[in-house]
Coordinates of C-alpha atoms in Angstrom, one line a residue:
M1 CA 45.9 13.6 117.8
Q2 CA 43.5 16.5 118.1
V3 CA 41.2 16.9 115.0
N4 CA 39.5 20.2 114.4
L5 CA 35.8 19.4 114.0
R6 CA 35.1 23.0 113.0
E7 CA 37.2 22.5 109.9
R8 CA 35.3 22.9 106.6
W9 CA 35.3 20.3 103.9
W10 CA 33.6 19.8 100.5
I11 CA 31.6 17.3 98.6
R12 CA 32.4 18.5 95.1
E13 CA 31.2 22.1 95.1
V14 CA 29.2 21.9 98.3
E15 CA 31.0 23.4 101.2
I16 CA 30.3 21.8 104.6
P17 CA 31.3 24.1 107.6
T18 CA 31.9 21.4 110.2
R19 CA 33.0 17.8 110.2
L20 CA 29.9 16.6 111.9
V21 CA 26.9 15.2 109.9
L22 CA 23.5 14.6 111.4
A23 CA 22.3 11.2 110.2
P24 CA 19.1 10.5 108.2
M25 CA 16.8 8.6 110.6
A26 CA 13.3 7.3 109.7
G27 CA 10.6 8.7 111.9
V28 CA 13.0 11.3 113.4
S29 CA 14.7 13.5 110.9
V30 CA 11.9 16.0 110.3
Q31 CA 12.7 19.5 109.3
A32 CA 12.5 20.7 113.0
F33 CA 15.1 18.1 113.9
R34 CA 17.4 19.1 111.1
R35 CA 17.2 22.8 111.8
Q36 CA 18.0 22.2 115.4
G37 CA 21.0 20.1 114.4
R38 CA 22.4 22.9 112.3
R39 CA 22.1 25.3 115.2
Y40 CA 24.0 23.0 117.5
G41 CA 26.9 22.4 115.1
A42 CA 26.1 19.9 112.4
G43 CA 27.7 20.9 109.2
L44 CA 25.4 18.8 107.1
V45 CA 21.9 17.6 107.9
C46 CA 19.9 14.8 106.2
S47 CA 16.3 14.1 105.7
E48 CA 14.8 10.7 106.6
M49 CA 14.7 8.3 103.7
V50 CA 12.1 9.1 101.1
S51 CA 10.5 6.5 99.0
C52 CA 11.1 7.0 95.3
A53 CA 7.8 5.1 94.7
G54 CA 6.0 7.7 96.8
L55 CA 7.5 10.5 94.8
E56 CA 6.7 8.8 91.6
H57 CA 3.1 8.5 92.5
R58 CA 3.0 12.1 93.9
N59 CA 1.9 10.9 97.3
D60 CA 1.1 14.0 99.4
R61 CA 2.8 12.9 102.5
T62 CA 6.0 11.8 100.6
L63 CA 6.1 15.1 98.7
G64 CA 6.0 16.8 102.2
Y65 CA 9.5 15.5 102.8
L66 CA 10.7 17.8 100.1
R67 CA 10.1 21.0 102.0
V68 CA 13.3 22.9 102.5
A69 CA 13.9 25.8 105.0
A70 CA 16.5 28.5 104.5
D71 CA 18.5 27.6 107.6
E72 CA 18.9 23.9 106.7
H73 CA 21.6 24.3 104.1
P74 CA 23.7 22.4 103.3
L75 CA 21.0 19.7 103.2
A76 CA 20.9 16.1 101.8
I77 CA 17.6 14.5 101.0
Q78 CA 17.9 10.7 101.0
V79 CA 15.9 8.5 98.7
F80 CA 15.5 4.7 98.5
G81 CA 14.3 2.4 95.7
S82 CA 15.5 -0.2 93.4
E83 CA 14.7 1.0 89.8
P84 CA 17.3 3.2 88.1
A85 CA 14.8 5.2 86.1
V86 CA 12.5 5.8 89.0
M87 CA 15.4 6.8 91.2
A88 CA 16.7 9.2 88.6
E89 CA 13.3 10.9 88.5
A90 CA 13.3 11.1 92.3
A91 CA 16.7 12.7 92.2
R92 CA 15.4 15.4 89.8
M93 CA 12.5 16.1 92.2
V94 CA 14.9 16.4 95.2
A95 CA 17.2 18.7 93.3
A96 CA 14.2 20.8 92.2
A97 CA 13.2 21.1 95.9
G98 CA 16.4 22.8 96.6
A99 CA 18.5 20.1 98.3
D100 CA 22.2 20.5 98.1
L101 CA 22.9 16.8 97.8
V102 CA 20.9 13.7 96.8
D103 CA 21.7 10.8 99.1
V104 CA 21.0 7.2 98.2
N105 CA 20.2 4.6 100.8
F106 CA 22.1 1.4 100.4
G107 CA 22.2 0.7 104.1
C108 CA 18.7 0.3 105.6
P109 CA 18.5 -3.2 107.1
V110 CA 14.7 -3.0 107.9
R111 CA 12.7 -5.9 106.3
K112 CA 10.0 -3.7 104.8
V113 CA 12.7 -1.9 102.8
T114 CA 15.0 -4.8 101.9
K115 CA 12.1 -7.0 100.7
T116 CA 11.5 -4.5 97.9
G117 CA 15.1 -4.9 96.7
A118 CA 16.1 -1.5 98.2
G119 CA 18.3 -0.5 101.1
A120 CA 21.1 -2.8 102.1
T121 CA 19.9 -5.5 99.7
L122 CA 21.5 -3.6 96.9
L123 CA 25.0 -4.3 98.3
D124 CA 24.5 -7.9 97.0
D125 CA 23.4 -6.6 93.6
P126 CA 26.3 -4.2 92.8
D127 CA 25.5 -4.0 89.1
R128 CA 22.0 -2.7 89.8
A129 CA 23.4 -0.4 92.6
C130 CA 25.8 1.1 90.1
R131 CA 23.1 1.6 87.5
I132 CA 21.0 3.5 90.1
V133 CA 23.9 5.8 91.0
E134 CA 24.8 6.4 87.4
A135 CA 21.3 7.2 86.4
M136 CA 20.9 9.6 89.3
A137 CA 24.2 11.3 88.7
E138 CA 23.4 11.8 85.0
A139 CA 19.9 13.2 86.0
V140 CA 21.0 16.0 88.3
A141 CA 23.7 18.7 88.6
V142 CA 24.0 18.4 92.4
P143 CA 26.3 15.7 93.9
V144 CA 24.9 12.2 94.4
T145 CA 26.1 10.5 97.6
V146 CA 25.6 7.0 99.0
K147 CA 25.1 5.7 102.6
M148 CA 25.8 2.0 103.0
R149 CA 26.5 -0.8 105.5
R150 CA 29.5 -3.1 105.3
G151 CA 27.3 -5.8 103.8
L152 CA 24.4 -8.1 104.6
E153 CA 26.2 -10.7 106.7
D154 CA 28.4 -10.3 109.8
G155 CA 32.1 -9.9 108.8
S156 CA 31.2 -9.0 105.3
R157 CA 33.7 -6.8 103.3
T158 CA 31.3 -6.1 100.5
A159 CA 31.5 -2.4 101.0
L160 CA 35.1 -2.5 100.0
V161 CA 34.2 -4.0 96.7
V162 CA 31.1 -2.1 95.9
G163 CA 32.2 1.3 97.2
P164 CA 34.9 2.0 94.6
R165 CA 32.4 0.9 91.9
L166 CA 29.8 3.3 93.1
V167 CA 32.4 6.1 92.9
E168 CA 33.2 5.1 89.3
A169 CA 29.4 5.3 88.6
G170 CA 29.2 8.8 89.9
A171 CA 29.0 8.9 93.7
A172 CA 30.6 12.1 95.0
S173 CA 30.9 10.8 98.6
L174 CA 30.3 7.6 100.6
T175 CA 29.1 7.2 104.1
L176 CA 29.9 3.8 105.7
H177 CA 28.2 2.4 108.8
P178 CA 30.5 -0.6 109.3
R179 CA 28.0 -2.9 110.8
S180 CA 26.3 -5.6 108.8
A181 CA 22.6 -5.4 107.9
K182 CA 22.1 -8.6 110.0
Q183 CA 23.6 -6.8 113.1
M184 CA 21.1 -4.0 112.9
Y185 CA 22.5 -1.8 115.8
T186 CA 24.0 -4.5 117.9
G187 CA 27.7 -5.0 118.5
E188 CA 30.3 -2.4 117.6
A189 CA 31.0 -0.4 114.4
D190 CA 34.2 -1.7 112.9
H191 CA 35.9 1.5 111.8
A192 CA 39.0 -0.4 110.7
L193 CA 36.9 -1.1 107.7
T194 CA 36.2 2.6 107.3
A195 CA 39.9 3.2 107.1
E196 CA 40.3 0.6 104.4
L197 CA 37.5 2.2 102.3
V198 CA 39.2 5.7 102.7
E199 CA 42.3 4.2 101.1
L200 CA 40.4 2.8 98.2
V201 CA 38.4 5.8 97.0
D202 CA 39.3 9.4 96.1
V203 CA 36.0 11.0 97.4
P204 CA 35.2 12.0 100.9
V205 CA 34.1 9.2 103.2
V206 CA 31.9 9.8 106.2
A207 CA 32.3 7.5 109.2
S208 CA 29.0 6.5 110.8
G209 CA 28.4 4.3 113.9
D210 CA 29.1 4.7 117.6
I211 CA 30.1 8.3 117.4
T212 CA 29.0 9.2 121.0
S213 CA 31.5 11.8 122.2
R214 CA 34.0 14.3 121.1
A215 CA 36.8 12.0 122.0
R216 CA 35.3 9.2 120.0
A217 CA 34.8 11.4 117.0
Q218 CA 38.4 12.7 117.0
A219 CA 39.7 9.1 117.4
V220 CA 37.7 7.9 114.4
L221 CA 38.7 10.8 112.2
A222 CA 42.3 10.5 113.2
T223 CA 42.5 6.7 112.7
T224 CA 40.4 6.4 109.5
G225 CA 41.2 9.5 107.5
A226 CA 37.5 10.1 107.1
A227 CA 36.4 13.5 106.1
A228 CA 33.6 13.7 108.7
V229 CA 31.7 11.7 111.3
M230 CA 27.9 11.0 111.3
V231 CA 25.9 11.1 114.5
G232 CA 22.4 9.5 114.7
R233 CA 20.8 8.0 117.8
G234 CA 22.9 10.0 120.2
A235 CA 21.3 13.2 119.0
Q236 CA 17.7 12.1 119.5
G237 CA 16.3 14.6 121.9
N238 CA 19.8 15.6 122.8
P239 CA 21.2 18.4 120.5
W240 CA 23.7 19.2 123.3
A241 CA 25.6 16.0 122.3
L242 CA 26.3 17.7 118.9
R243 CA 27.7 20.8 120.7
E244 CA 29.9 18.6 122.8
I245 CA 31.3 16.8 119.8
V246 CA 32.0 19.9 117.7
D247 CA 33.1 22.3 120.4
G248 CA 33.9 20.3 123.5
N249 CA 31.2 22.1 125.5
G250 CA 29.8 19.2 127.5
A251 CA 27.8 21.4 129.9
E252 CA 24.5 19.8 130.8
P253 CA 21.5 22.0 129.8
S254 CA 19.3 23.5 132.5
R255 CA 15.7 22.3 132.8
E256 CA 14.7 25.6 131.3
E257 CA 16.9 25.0 128.2
V258 CA 15.6 21.5 127.8
A259 CA 12.0 22.6 128.0
A260 CA 12.6 25.5 125.6
E261 CA 14.1 23.3 123.0
L262 CA 11.4 20.8 123.3
I263 CA 8.7 23.5 123.0
L264 CA 10.3 24.9 119.9
F265 CA 10.6 21.4 118.5
I266 CA 6.9 20.8 119.1
R267 CA 5.8 24.0 117.6
E268 CA 7.9 23.6 114.5
T269 CA 6.8 20.0 114.0
V270 CA 3.2 21.0 114.2
R271 CA 3.8 23.7 111.7
E272 CA 5.5 21.2 109.4
V273 CA 3.1 18.2 109.6
G274 CA 0.0 19.5 111.3
E275 CA -1.5 18.9 114.8
Q276 CA -3.0 15.5 114.0
R277 CA 0.2 13.8 112.8
A278 CA 2.4 15.7 115.2
A279 CA 0.5 14.7 118.4
G280 CA 1.4 11.0 118.0
F281 CA 4.8 11.5 116.3
L282 CA 6.1 13.6 119.1
K283 CA 5.4 11.3 122.0
K284 CA 8.7 9.4 121.6
F285 CA 10.6 12.7 121.8
Y286 CA 9.3 13.5 125.2
G287 CA 11.2 10.7 126.8
W288 CA 14.3 11.5 124.7
Y289 CA 14.4 15.1 125.8
L290 CA 13.3 14.7 129.4
G291 CA 15.3 11.6 130.2
R292 CA 18.9 11.4 131.4
G293 CA 17.7 12.5 134.8
R294 CA 16.6 15.9 133.5
F295 CA 12.9 15.5 134.6
P296 CA 11.2 13.0 136.9
R297 CA 9.9 9.9 135.1
P298 CA 6.2 10.5 136.1
F299 CA 6.4 13.9 134.4
K300 CA 7.3 12.3 131.1
Q301 CA 4.5 9.7 131.5
E302 CA 2.1 12.6 132.1
L303 CA 3.0 14.4 128.9
V304 CA 2.5 11.2 126.8
Q305 CA -1.1 11.0 128.2
L306 CA -2.1 14.5 127.1
R307 CA -4.2 14.8 124.0
T308 CA -2.9 17.9 122.2
T309 CA 0.5 19.5 121.7
D310 CA -0.9 22.8 123.2
E311 CA -1.6 20.9 126.5
V312 CA 2.0 19.5 126.4
V313 CA 3.5 23.0 125.8
T314 CA 1.4 24.5 128.7
R315 CA 2.5 21.8 131.0
L316 CA 6.2 22.3 130.1
F317 CA 5.9 26.1 130.7
A318 CA 4.4 25.3 134.1
A319 CA 7.2 22.9 135.0
A320 CA 10.0 25.3 133.8
P321 CA 8.7 28.9 133.8
G322 CA 12.1 30.3 132.8
A323 CA 11.7 28.5 129.4
A324 CA 9.4 31.2 128.1
E325 CA 12.2 33.8 127.7
I326 CA 14.4 31.2 126.0
V327 CA 11.6 30.1 123.6
E328 CA 11.0 33.8 122.6
Q329 CA 14.7 34.2 121.8
L330 CA 14.9 31.0 119.8
E331 CA 11.8 31.9 117.8
A332 CA 13.1 35.4 117.1
E333 CA 16.2 33.8 115.5
L334 CA 14.3 31.6 113.1
P335 CA 14.3 32.7 109.5
D336 CA 11.2 34.2 107.9
P337 CA 8.9 31.3 107.0
E338 CA 8.2 33.1 103.7
N339 CA 11.7 32.1 102.7
E340 CA 10.8 28.4 103.0
I341 CA 10.5 26.5 99.8
L342 CA 7.0 25.2 99.7
L343 CA 5.5 22.6 97.5
D344 CA 3.4 25.0 95.5
Q345 CA 6.5 27.1 94.7
M346 CA 8.3 24.2 93.1
P347 CA 8.6 23.6 89.4
I348 CA 5.3 22.2 88.1
S349 CA 7.2 19.5 86.2
I350 CA 7.9 17.6 89.3
Y351 CA 4.2 16.9 89.5
G352 CA 4.2 15.6 86.0
G353 CA 2.5 18.6 84.7
G354 CA 5.1 19.6 82.1

């Protein structure tokens, strides 16, 4: 059965133009990553998870996650925490920042998150999880959505019990990654569980996990009845994977195209977070972009050793001179930065100033 991944769908009043969602990924889903994902066919993009405690304390770096660009919409900003009142306030801040959806993380398996009672841990405390969703849904007009795992232990079916309760509490959509928290990213995602969840709830369900190709995306959509699929690790340094899934265009990018996308990504990340943070943050992306046989391994290692992003860009232009014209075209298509929602343009109440 062929499924049209260009078909639009809705989470309440929010229209999503394709059935492909770009996953929220810690240390990856910066604004430049999200904007690139939209260009390559993602109908919905998500921020990396944002600490509600960081928002509560008005931490400058955490507040930086609330920048929203004109070409990101529809956009979900994901938050995590364990206290309903604090999460409700975080939801208000996210909505004030201009996000189309507020997503709640009930799936992160990483110890530093779960030990605080947040992330996947909340699947074992469904009463608290429901109070969090209810408080958030009452706090904002935009839809509140939830991303979760199947449960904490291998073989768990907790998601099938908690999911319907979260919908009753106000969740407008559920994303299920049908691995356990214990599995992390090992083994296979059990999308038979996703199909069961679809049958239990009357809101859109997004299928996450092992969506690595157009054929796989169509098979999961056809067999589960999910509204959309979510792609995460497969898109790291590889936006062309999104294009292949949505449109079936599996053509390998040229070296010039790869270099151009990486250069734009570097420049946009520096604009977003500053040179000092960007220089270290970007190093992992060099291998992601330039791997898959696109550039020799020594070249990737050379870039990692360079001190500044300007040096990296200069070296990329030297390695792929034809990238200059592509970069110029890509930058010309970017929206006017004056249309970006900046922190000093947001309602002062989110800073606690009244």
